[in-house]
Amino acid sequence: MPNTTKFPRSFTWGVATSAFQIEGAAAEDGKGPSIWDTFTHHPGNVIDASNGDIACDHYHRYVDDVGIMASLGVDAYRFSMAWSRVQPEGKGAWNEKGFDFYDRLLDELAQKELAAHLTLYHWDLPQGLQQDGGWLNRDTCLRFADYAQEVARRFGSRAATIATHNEPWCSANLGYGNAQFAPGIADAKAAIQVSHHLLLSHGLAMQAMRTVGAPAKLGIVLNQWTADPATDSEADRAMAQLEYARSVQWFMDPIFKGCYPALALKSHGENCPIIHPNDFTDIRQPLDFLGVNYYFRSFCSAETPPKKPEGKLGFTDMGWEIYPQGLTELLIALKQEYTLPPIYITENGMANPDKLVNGQIPDIERITYVRSHLNALANAMAQGVDIQGYFLWSLLDNFEWNSGYAKRFGIVHVDYETQQRTLKDSAIWYREFIRAQRLA
Ligand code: FCB
């Protein structure tokens, strides 16, 4: 595949991480526990029985890590704040030492001329709020809006963007639907109510942050996919349509249209969420940007056993099908259906069983993956979709949730024994790709 894809000069090139996956310092400087601290310390929840106590020790190594980003020549860094670091209980007192960490990180980024793209919630709810029912409790939405407003007040002039949530589909469906993620609840009805509360909390947080009048652009990050029928059969096509309605449209419609998609609502039957009269007015707030995370498509087969995708380009170490054209198709579909704000691709990347070979990590698979997805992105842009930037997931190998440290997503290798960072070949390739874009 040629290296010829061209992007506008103003395009933002970035890397992404999240707090729980890299920071460590789980109980340092007054940080309270989050639901992921609790979940990971419960045997059986994480494949390799690991946790986030130390992770990449980024809390202590952020200066070096920002230095690595600067050496790669990226423009921007997407990271999340750990709510329980700055407000240990999720309500009540703020923890100044927690805010100090993000203050230092923002200073370091500014010094290296890297734009900060901040996410408020990347799945790590303060455990104190879980005790009160977590996202099943409507009151958590108000707590979240308070937290969002405080962050906007303190940091809203130093962050380029602030996203409310990262992938609420995952928080709801993996956290409450099938117990794969914290808080580890398996209850279909609860998952749907939680998804509604997450959307409501997004809307309330947007309004609370707007009152501050900070220059940061405000939005949300959603994980999305196209849903393709495995065959042309009516059953497969119906399944694909329903899957798209329950995942992509379930989050997009309330934000952009002020309602849930009828098909999905009908299918949820008795599990439909309790919705208060003004909820959709609160949720439907204008966005300055939409973050889209894309990893794979959804392949829908109604047969038993279900048909699997062929995977012409292979599968990643997560078992996820490599399907770059899905990114083009998704973005075009979104543009056709919604009046969109500018989009950032806030995550895209792959897990690969990378090995150090004579001091190098030849992750050619990742280079091919990223390059093909950038081509797919350029195709969507050529067809008129307004994309402002791309954030590669991830800067570092890190704690991959219930897969622990077994799955490596970084363009920088981390030796967890020594915390040594080593650039993989993909990091060097990304650096050169970005440089070539600037020269072009
Ligand atoms: C996304 C998450 C991110 C990371 C990648 C691989 O769903 O937002 O934290 O785990 O998947």
Short mmCIF file of C-alpha atoms and ligand atoms in Angstrom, two decimals:
data_model
loop_
_atom_site.label_atom_id
_atom_site.label_comp_id
_atom_site.label_asym_id
_atom_site.label_seq_id
_atom_site.Cartn_x
_atom_site.Cartn_y
_atom_site.Cartn_z
CA MET A 1 0.00 0.00 0.00
CA PRO A 2 1.52 3.34 -0.99
CA ASN A 3 2.30 6.05 1.52
CA THR A 4 0.58 8.64 -0.59
CA THR A 5 -2.53 9.53 1.40
CA LYS A 6 -2.70 13.31 1.81
CA PHE A 7 -4.27 15.15 4.71
CA PRO A 8 -4.78 18.89 5.16
CA ARG A 9 -2.01 20.77 6.92
CA SER A 10 -4.37 21.79 9.68
CA PHE A 11 -5.16 18.13 10.43
CA THR A 12 -4.48 17.13 14.06
CA TRP A 13 -2.27 14.08 14.56
CA GLY A 14 -2.41 12.57 17.98
CA VAL A 15 -2.06 9.62 20.30
CA ALA A 16 -4.52 8.52 22.96
CA THR A 17 -4.53 6.89 26.41
CA SER A 18 -6.84 6.78 29.43
CA ALA A 19 -6.22 7.34 33.12
CA PHE A 20 -6.87 3.91 34.58
CA GLN A 21 -4.95 2.17 31.82
CA ILE A 22 -1.67 4.03 32.36
CA GLU A 23 -1.50 6.18 35.48
CA GLY A 24 -1.00 3.70 38.33
CA ALA A 25 -0.60 5.55 41.68
CA ALA A 26 -3.95 4.02 42.55
CA ALA A 27 -4.07 5.32 46.12
CA GLU A 28 -1.53 8.12 46.00
CA ASP A 29 -1.94 11.77 46.98
CA GLY A 30 -5.48 11.27 48.20
CA LYS A 31 -6.94 9.46 45.19
CA GLY A 32 -10.11 7.53 46.05
CA PRO A 33 -10.80 4.07 44.64
CA SER A 34 -12.75 3.75 41.40
CA ILE A 35 -14.97 0.89 40.29
CA TRP A 36 -12.05 -0.41 38.24
CA ASP A 37 -9.84 -0.59 41.35
CA THR A 38 -12.54 -2.62 43.05
CA PHE A 39 -13.29 -4.79 40.01
CA THR A 40 -9.66 -5.67 39.28
CA HIS A 41 -9.01 -6.71 42.88
CA HIS A 42 -11.79 -9.25 42.68
CA PRO A 43 -10.34 -12.61 41.52
CA GLY A 44 -11.49 -13.87 38.14
CA ASN A 45 -12.41 -10.54 36.60
CA VAL A 46 -9.17 -9.92 34.70
CA ILE A 47 -7.60 -12.64 32.54
CA ASP A 48 -4.07 -12.30 33.93
CA ALA A 49 -5.23 -11.36 37.46
CA SER A 50 -3.59 -7.96 37.06
CA ASN A 51 -4.78 -4.53 38.16
CA GLY A 52 -4.08 -0.84 37.65
CA ASP A 53 -2.12 -0.23 40.85
CA ILE A 54 1.06 0.57 38.93
CA ALA A 55 0.10 0.18 35.26
CA CYS A 56 2.58 2.24 33.19
CA ASP A 57 3.44 4.35 36.24
CA HIS A 58 2.57 7.36 34.11
CA TYR A 59 1.68 9.35 37.25
CA HIS A 60 5.40 9.48 38.01
CA ARG A 61 6.72 9.27 34.46
CA TYR A 62 4.46 11.76 32.67
CA VAL A 63 7.38 14.08 31.87
CA ASP A 64 9.18 11.29 29.99
CA ASP A 65 5.97 10.18 28.32
CA VAL A 66 5.20 13.69 27.09
CA GLY A 67 8.80 13.81 25.87
CA ILE A 68 8.17 10.66 23.83
CA MET A 69 5.06 12.24 22.28
CA ALA A 70 7.02 15.34 21.38
CA SER A 71 9.75 13.20 19.80
CA LEU A 72 7.10 11.56 17.61
CA GLY A 73 6.06 14.95 16.28
CA VAL A 74 2.38 14.55 17.12
CA ASP A 75 0.25 17.66 17.60
CA ALA A 76 -2.03 16.43 20.32
CA TYR A 77 -2.57 14.09 23.20
CA ARG A 78 -5.92 12.60 24.19
CA PHE A 79 -6.07 11.45 27.81
CA SER A 80 -8.67 11.08 30.52
CA MET A 81 -8.91 12.38 34.04
CA ALA A 82 -9.52 9.98 36.89
CA TRP A 83 -12.60 11.44 38.57
CA SER A 84 -11.72 9.80 41.91
CA ARG A 85 -8.28 11.42 41.82
CA VAL A 86 -9.75 14.91 41.86
CA GLN A 87 -12.90 14.11 43.85
CA PRO A 88 -12.19 10.95 45.87
CA GLU A 89 -15.83 10.18 46.73
CA GLY A 90 -17.36 11.45 43.48
CA LYS A 91 -19.14 14.11 45.51
CA GLY A 92 -18.12 16.64 48.12
CA ALA A 93 -14.54 17.77 48.61
CA TRP A 94 -12.12 18.28 45.74
CA ASN A 95 -8.62 16.83 46.08
CA GLU A 96 -6.15 19.58 45.24
CA LYS A 97 -3.25 17.16 44.95
CA GLY A 98 -5.18 15.28 42.30
CA PHE A 99 -5.85 18.44 40.33
CA ASP A 100 -2.16 19.32 40.72
CA PHE A 101 -1.19 16.25 38.74
CA TYR A 102 -3.32 17.26 35.75
CA ASP A 103 -2.12 20.82 36.15
CA ARG A 104 1.49 19.63 35.83
CA LEU A 105 0.59 17.40 32.90
CA LEU A 106 -1.12 20.29 31.09
CA ASP A 107 1.92 22.50 31.74
CA GLU A 108 4.23 19.86 30.33
CA LEU A 109 2.06 19.46 27.24
CA ALA A 110 1.90 23.22 26.71
CA GLN A 111 5.65 23.47 27.04
CA LYS A 112 6.06 20.88 24.29
CA GLU A 113 3.34 22.57 22.22
CA LEU A 114 1.05 19.58 22.37
CA ALA A 115 -2.69 20.25 22.41
CA ALA A 116 -4.57 18.60 25.27
CA HIS A 117 -7.74 16.66 24.42
CA LEU A 118 -9.29 15.76 27.71
CA THR A 119 -11.92 13.12 28.45
CA LEU A 120 -13.83 13.40 31.72
CA TYR A 121 -15.01 9.83 32.02
CA HIS A 122 -13.20 6.81 30.65
CA TRP A 123 -15.11 4.23 32.75
CA ASP A 124 -13.58 4.78 36.21
CA LEU A 125 -16.51 5.89 38.37
CA PRO A 126 -15.56 6.79 41.95
CA GLN A 127 -16.41 3.74 44.09
CA GLY A 128 -18.21 6.04 46.52
CA LEU A 129 -20.87 6.67 43.87
CA GLN A 130 -21.17 2.97 43.07
CA GLN A 131 -22.17 2.40 46.67
CA ASP A 132 -25.19 4.64 45.92
CA GLY A 133 -26.12 2.65 42.79
CA GLY A 134 -23.58 4.01 40.31
CA TRP A 135 -25.04 4.89 36.91
CA LEU A 136 -28.32 3.20 37.79
CA ASN A 137 -28.91 6.07 40.19
CA ARG A 138 -30.13 9.15 38.35
CA ASP A 139 -28.40 11.32 40.93
CA THR A 140 -25.01 10.26 39.50
CA CYS A 141 -25.85 12.41 36.46
CA LEU A 142 -25.92 15.50 38.68
CA ARG A 143 -22.66 14.53 40.36
CA PHE A 144 -21.09 14.14 36.93
CA ALA A 145 -22.28 17.59 35.83
CA ASP A 146 -20.69 19.11 38.97
CA TYR A 147 -17.40 17.39 38.24
CA ALA A 148 -17.53 18.47 34.57
CA GLN A 149 -18.16 22.09 35.53
CA GLU A 150 -15.28 22.14 37.99
CA VAL A 151 -12.88 20.71 35.40
CA ALA A 152 -14.07 23.19 32.76
CA ARG A 153 -13.62 26.04 35.25
CA ARG A 154 -10.08 24.99 36.11
CA PHE A 155 -8.82 23.65 32.79
CA GLY A 156 -11.24 24.83 30.13
CA SER A 157 -8.85 27.43 28.79
CA ARG A 158 -5.92 24.99 28.62
CA ALA A 159 -7.57 22.04 26.87
CA ALA A 160 -8.35 22.12 23.14
CA THR A 161 -11.32 19.83 23.66
CA ILE A 162 -13.20 18.29 26.56
CA ALA A 163 -15.22 15.14 25.94
CA THR A 164 -17.83 14.11 28.49
CA HIS A 165 -17.85 10.34 28.03
CA ASN A 166 -15.71 7.77 26.33
CA GLU A 167 -17.75 5.00 24.73
CA PRO A 168 -20.90 5.00 26.86
CA TRP A 169 -21.99 1.90 24.90
CA CYS A 170 -19.20 0.00 26.71
CA SER A 171 -19.93 1.50 30.14
CA ALA A 172 -23.54 0.38 29.82
CA ASN A 173 -23.35 -2.91 27.96
CA LEU A 174 -20.07 -4.36 29.21
CA GLY A 175 -20.33 -2.85 32.71
CA TYR A 176 -24.03 -3.62 33.37
CA GLY A 177 -25.11 -5.91 30.50
CA ASN A 178 -22.62 -8.78 30.51
CA ALA A 179 -20.36 -8.08 33.51
CA GLN A 180 -17.15 -8.07 31.46
CA PHE A 181 -16.26 -4.63 32.78
CA ALA A 182 -16.64 -2.81 36.09
CA PRO A 183 -18.90 -2.76 38.03
CA GLY A 184 -19.46 -6.34 36.81
CA ILE A 185 -23.26 -6.46 36.64
CA ALA A 186 -25.17 -8.69 34.19
CA ASP A 187 -28.69 -7.30 33.86
CA ALA A 188 -30.07 -6.33 30.44
CA LYS A 189 -32.67 -3.94 31.83
CA ALA A 190 -30.11 -2.20 34.03
CA ALA A 191 -27.76 -1.75 31.07
CA ILE A 192 -30.42 0.11 29.11
CA GLN A 193 -31.35 2.36 32.03
CA VAL A 194 -27.65 3.07 32.53
CA SER A 195 -27.24 4.01 28.87
CA HIS A 196 -30.03 6.56 29.33
CA HIS A 197 -28.41 8.00 32.46
CA LEU A 198 -25.06 8.22 30.70
CA LEU A 199 -26.69 10.20 27.89
CA LEU A 200 -28.49 12.41 30.38
CA SER A 201 -25.27 12.99 32.32
CA HIS A 202 -23.60 13.97 29.06
CA GLY A 203 -26.31 16.55 28.36
CA LEU A 204 -26.23 17.96 31.88
CA ALA A 205 -22.43 18.12 31.83
CA MET A 206 -22.46 19.96 28.50
CA GLN A 207 -24.83 22.56 29.93
CA ALA A 208 -22.84 22.89 33.16
CA MET A 209 -19.59 23.36 31.23
CA ARG A 210 -21.16 25.94 28.88
CA THR A 211 -21.96 28.17 31.87
CA VAL A 212 -18.22 28.52 32.47
CA GLY A 213 -17.69 29.96 29.01
CA ALA A 214 -14.28 28.34 28.56
CA PRO A 215 -12.73 28.20 25.09
CA ALA A 216 -12.34 24.40 25.01
CA LYS A 217 -14.50 22.69 22.38
CA LEU A 218 -17.02 20.36 24.00
CA GLY A 219 -18.27 17.00 22.80
CA ILE A 220 -18.55 13.26 23.38
CA VAL A 221 -16.65 10.17 22.20
CA LEU A 222 -18.69 7.23 20.86
CA ASN A 223 -17.50 3.81 19.72
CA GLN A 224 -19.16 2.98 16.46
CA TRP A 225 -19.27 0.38 13.72
CA THR A 226 -21.21 -0.49 10.64
CA ALA A 227 -23.43 -3.54 11.01
CA ASP A 228 -23.17 -5.79 7.97
CA PRO A 229 -25.50 -8.73 7.31
CA ALA A 230 -23.50 -11.95 6.90
CA THR A 231 -25.67 -12.94 3.91
CA ASP A 232 -28.45 -11.41 1.92
CA SER A 233 -31.08 -13.33 3.86
CA GLU A 234 -33.93 -11.37 5.37
CA ALA A 235 -33.03 -12.59 8.85
CA ASP A 236 -29.43 -11.41 8.57
CA ARG A 237 -30.46 -8.05 7.15
CA ALA A 238 -33.01 -7.51 9.90
CA MET A 239 -30.44 -8.44 12.51
CA ALA A 240 -27.92 -5.96 11.10
CA GLN A 241 -30.47 -3.19 11.07
CA LEU A 242 -31.41 -3.86 14.67
CA GLU A 243 -27.78 -4.07 15.76
CA TYR A 244 -27.05 -0.67 14.19
CA ALA A 245 -30.13 0.82 15.86
CA ARG A 246 -29.23 -0.57 19.28
CA SER A 247 -25.62 0.56 19.17
CA VAL A 248 -24.83 3.51 16.89
CA GLN A 249 -28.29 5.12 16.61
CA TRP A 250 -29.11 4.47 20.27
CA PHE A 251 -26.48 7.06 21.22
CA MET A 252 -26.57 9.30 18.14
CA ASP A 253 -30.34 9.81 17.87
CA PRO A 254 -30.91 11.26 21.36
CA ILE A 255 -27.98 13.64 20.92
CA PHE A 256 -28.76 14.74 17.37
CA LYS A 257 -32.52 14.14 17.05
CA GLY A 258 -33.83 14.17 20.59
CA CYS A 259 -35.34 10.64 20.64
CA TYR A 260 -34.39 6.96 20.68
CA PRO A 261 -34.57 4.98 17.44
CA ALA A 262 -38.04 3.41 17.25
CA LEU A 263 -36.77 0.02 16.10
CA ALA A 264 -34.43 -0.34 19.08
CA LEU A 265 -37.01 0.95 21.57
CA LYS A 266 -39.56 -1.57 20.33
CA SER A 267 -37.05 -4.40 20.58
CA HIS A 268 -36.22 -3.52 24.18
CA GLY A 269 -39.83 -4.02 25.22
CA GLU A 270 -40.10 -4.16 29.00
CA ASN A 271 -36.46 -3.22 29.35
CA CYS A 272 -37.04 0.28 27.98
CA PRO A 273 -35.57 2.96 30.19
CA ILE A 274 -37.50 5.30 32.46
CA ILE A 275 -37.34 8.69 30.72
CA HIS A 276 -38.36 11.91 32.45
CA PRO A 277 -40.24 14.60 30.48
CA ASN A 278 -37.31 16.95 29.89
CA ASP A 279 -34.60 14.36 29.38
CA PHE A 280 -34.32 14.65 25.62
CA THR A 281 -34.16 18.44 25.82
CA ASP A 282 -31.27 18.03 28.24
CA ILE A 283 -29.51 15.39 26.15
CA ARG A 284 -29.86 17.16 22.81
CA GLN A 285 -27.15 19.75 23.35
CA PRO A 286 -25.20 21.20 20.42
CA LEU A 287 -21.75 19.61 20.17
CA ASP A 288 -18.59 21.40 19.05
CA PHE A 289 -17.17 18.07 17.94
CA LEU A 290 -17.98 14.38 17.82
CA GLY A 291 -15.31 11.81 18.69
CA VAL A 292 -15.57 8.51 16.84
CA ASN A 293 -13.65 5.41 17.96
CA TYR A 294 -13.44 2.75 15.27
CA TYR A 295 -11.86 -0.70 15.57
CA PHE A 296 -13.99 -3.23 13.62
CA ARG A 297 -17.38 -3.76 12.01
CA SER A 298 -20.22 -5.77 13.41
CA PHE A 299 -20.93 -8.90 11.35
CA CYS A 300 -24.51 -10.04 11.78
CA SER A 301 -25.55 -13.63 11.23
CA ALA A 302 -28.88 -15.02 12.41
CA GLU A 303 -27.78 -18.62 11.78
CA THR A 304 -26.81 -21.14 14.44
CA PRO A 305 -23.92 -21.26 14.84
CA PRO A 306 -23.47 -17.73 13.48
CA LYS A 307 -21.42 -17.23 10.34
CA LYS A 308 -18.06 -15.62 11.01
CA PRO A 309 -16.52 -12.95 8.78
CA GLU A 310 -13.92 -14.18 6.35
CA GLY A 311 -11.40 -11.65 7.59
CA LYS A 312 -9.61 -11.08 4.26
CA LEU A 313 -7.16 -8.74 5.98
CA GLY A 314 -6.91 -10.89 9.07
CA PHE A 315 -7.80 -10.44 12.72
CA THR A 316 -5.98 -8.62 15.51
CA ASP A 317 -4.71 -10.16 18.74
CA MET A 318 -8.12 -9.30 20.26
CA GLY A 319 -9.73 -11.46 17.56
CA TRP A 320 -11.19 -8.29 16.00
CA GLU A 321 -11.63 -8.39 12.22
CA ILE A 322 -9.43 -5.92 10.34
CA TYR A 323 -11.91 -4.06 8.16
CA PRO A 324 -10.76 -0.55 7.22
CA GLN A 325 -13.46 0.07 4.63
CA GLY A 326 -15.97 -0.05 7.49
CA LEU A 327 -14.54 3.24 8.69
CA THR A 328 -15.31 4.94 5.36
CA GLU A 329 -18.77 3.38 5.25
CA LEU A 330 -19.55 4.37 8.82
CA LEU A 331 -18.55 8.00 8.36
CA ILE A 332 -20.53 8.34 5.14
CA ALA A 333 -23.58 6.79 6.81
CA LEU A 334 -23.30 9.20 9.73
CA LYS A 335 -23.02 12.16 7.40
CA GLN A 336 -26.10 11.04 5.52
CA GLU A 337 -28.21 10.61 8.61
CA TYR A 338 -27.18 13.43 10.94
CA THR A 339 -26.21 17.09 10.88
CA LEU A 340 -22.73 16.54 12.23
CA PRO A 341 -20.23 18.82 13.91
CA PRO A 342 -16.55 18.34 12.96
CA ILE A 343 -15.36 14.82 13.78
CA TYR A 344 -12.19 13.57 15.40
CA ILE A 345 -11.26 9.92 15.12
CA THR A 346 -10.48 9.69 18.81
CA GLU A 347 -9.31 6.06 18.77
CA ASN A 348 -8.13 3.53 16.22
CA GLY A 349 -5.38 0.95 16.49
CA MET A 350 -4.68 -2.73 17.10
CA ALA A 351 -3.45 -5.25 19.62
CA ASN A 352 -0.54 -7.29 18.38
CA PRO A 353 1.64 -9.91 20.12
CA ASP A 354 4.71 -7.68 19.81
CA LYS A 355 8.13 -8.99 20.81
CA LEU A 356 11.40 -7.21 21.38
CA VAL A 357 13.90 -8.55 18.81
CA ASN A 358 17.43 -7.20 19.28
CA GLY A 359 16.12 -4.02 20.81
CA GLN A 360 13.52 -3.46 18.09
CA ILE A 361 9.84 -4.23 17.79
CA PRO A 362 8.99 -4.98 14.17
CA ASP A 363 5.21 -4.53 14.36
CA ILE A 364 4.62 -4.44 10.63
CA GLU A 365 1.02 -5.62 11.21
CA ARG A 366 0.25 -2.42 13.11
CA ILE A 367 1.80 -0.22 10.44
CA THR A 368 -0.36 -1.93 7.83
CA TYR A 369 -3.43 -1.57 10.04
CA VAL A 370 -2.96 2.14 10.70
CA ARG A 371 -2.03 2.93 7.12
CA SER A 372 -5.08 1.16 5.74
CA HIS A 373 -7.37 2.94 8.19
CA LEU A 374 -5.84 6.30 7.30
CA ASN A 375 -6.55 5.53 3.66
CA ALA A 376 -10.13 4.71 4.60
CA LEU A 377 -10.34 7.98 6.49
CA ALA A 378 -8.97 9.95 3.55
CA ASN A 379 -11.66 8.31 1.40
CA ALA A 380 -14.37 9.54 3.72
CA MET A 381 -12.87 13.03 3.74
CA ALA A 382 -12.73 13.04 -0.05
CA GLN A 383 -16.46 12.32 0.05
CA GLY A 384 -17.11 15.38 2.16
CA VAL A 385 -16.97 14.18 5.78
CA ASP A 386 -15.42 16.88 7.97
CA ILE A 387 -12.63 15.12 9.93
CA GLN A 388 -10.31 17.30 11.98
CA GLY A 389 -7.89 14.79 13.42
CA TYR A 390 -6.81 11.24 14.19
CA PHE A 391 -5.68 9.79 17.52
CA LEU A 392 -3.86 6.50 17.42
CA TRP A 393 -4.74 4.11 20.24
CA SER A 394 -2.42 3.92 21.98
CA LEU A 395 0.75 5.78 22.85
CA LEU A 396 1.81 3.02 25.26
CA ASP A 397 1.13 -0.64 25.81
CA ASN A 398 -1.20 -0.50 28.78
CA PHE A 399 -3.82 -2.17 30.95
CA GLU A 400 -6.37 -3.47 28.48
CA TRP A 401 -9.30 -3.81 30.88
CA ASN A 402 -10.40 -7.42 31.40
CA SER A 403 -7.54 -8.58 29.16
CA GLY A 404 -5.03 -7.09 31.61
CA TYR A 405 -1.52 -6.56 30.27
CA ALA A 406 -1.77 -9.51 27.88
CA LYS A 407 -2.84 -7.35 24.92
CA ARG A 408 -0.47 -4.74 23.58
CA PHE A 409 -1.99 -1.75 21.78
CA GLY A 410 0.92 0.70 22.07
CA ILE A 411 3.13 2.15 19.39
CA VAL A 412 5.58 2.34 22.28
CA HIS A 413 6.48 -0.93 24.00
CA VAL A 414 6.40 -1.05 27.79
CA ASP A 415 8.47 -3.56 29.76
CA TYR A 416 6.31 -3.82 32.87
CA GLU A 417 9.21 -5.15 35.00
CA THR A 418 11.42 -2.13 34.41
CA GLN A 419 8.92 0.41 33.00
CA GLN A 420 11.34 0.80 30.10
CA ARG A 421 9.71 2.39 27.03
CA THR A 422 10.92 1.38 23.54
CA LEU A 423 9.58 2.82 20.29
CA LYS A 424 8.06 0.14 18.10
CA ASP A 425 8.56 0.32 14.34
CA SER A 426 5.00 1.66 14.11
CA ALA A 427 5.96 4.68 16.23
CA ILE A 428 8.83 5.45 13.89
CA TRP A 429 6.56 4.93 10.90
CA TYR A 430 3.88 7.23 12.41
CA ARG A 431 6.51 9.93 13.03
CA GLU A 432 7.65 9.76 9.42
CA PHE A 433 4.10 9.65 8.09
CA ILE A 434 3.18 12.80 10.00
CA ARG A 435 6.37 14.53 8.89
CA ALA A 436 5.64 13.67 5.26
CA GLN A 437 2.14 15.13 5.59
CA ARG A 438 3.60 18.42 6.75
CA LEU A 439 6.07 18.58 3.89
CA ALA A 440 3.52 17.63 1.27
C1 FCB B 1 -11.65 1.09 23.45
C2 FCB B 1 -11.37 1.80 24.74
C3 FCB B 1 -9.90 1.93 25.06
C4 FCB B 1 -9.12 0.72 24.67
C5 FCB B 1 -9.45 0.31 23.25
C6 FCB B 1 -8.66 -0.89 22.77
O1 FCB B 1 -12.91 0.51 23.49
O2 FCB B 1 -11.93 3.09 24.74
O3 FCB B 1 -9.77 2.24 26.42
O4 FCB B 1 -9.32 -0.30 25.58
O5 FCB B 1 -10.81 0.04 23.14
#
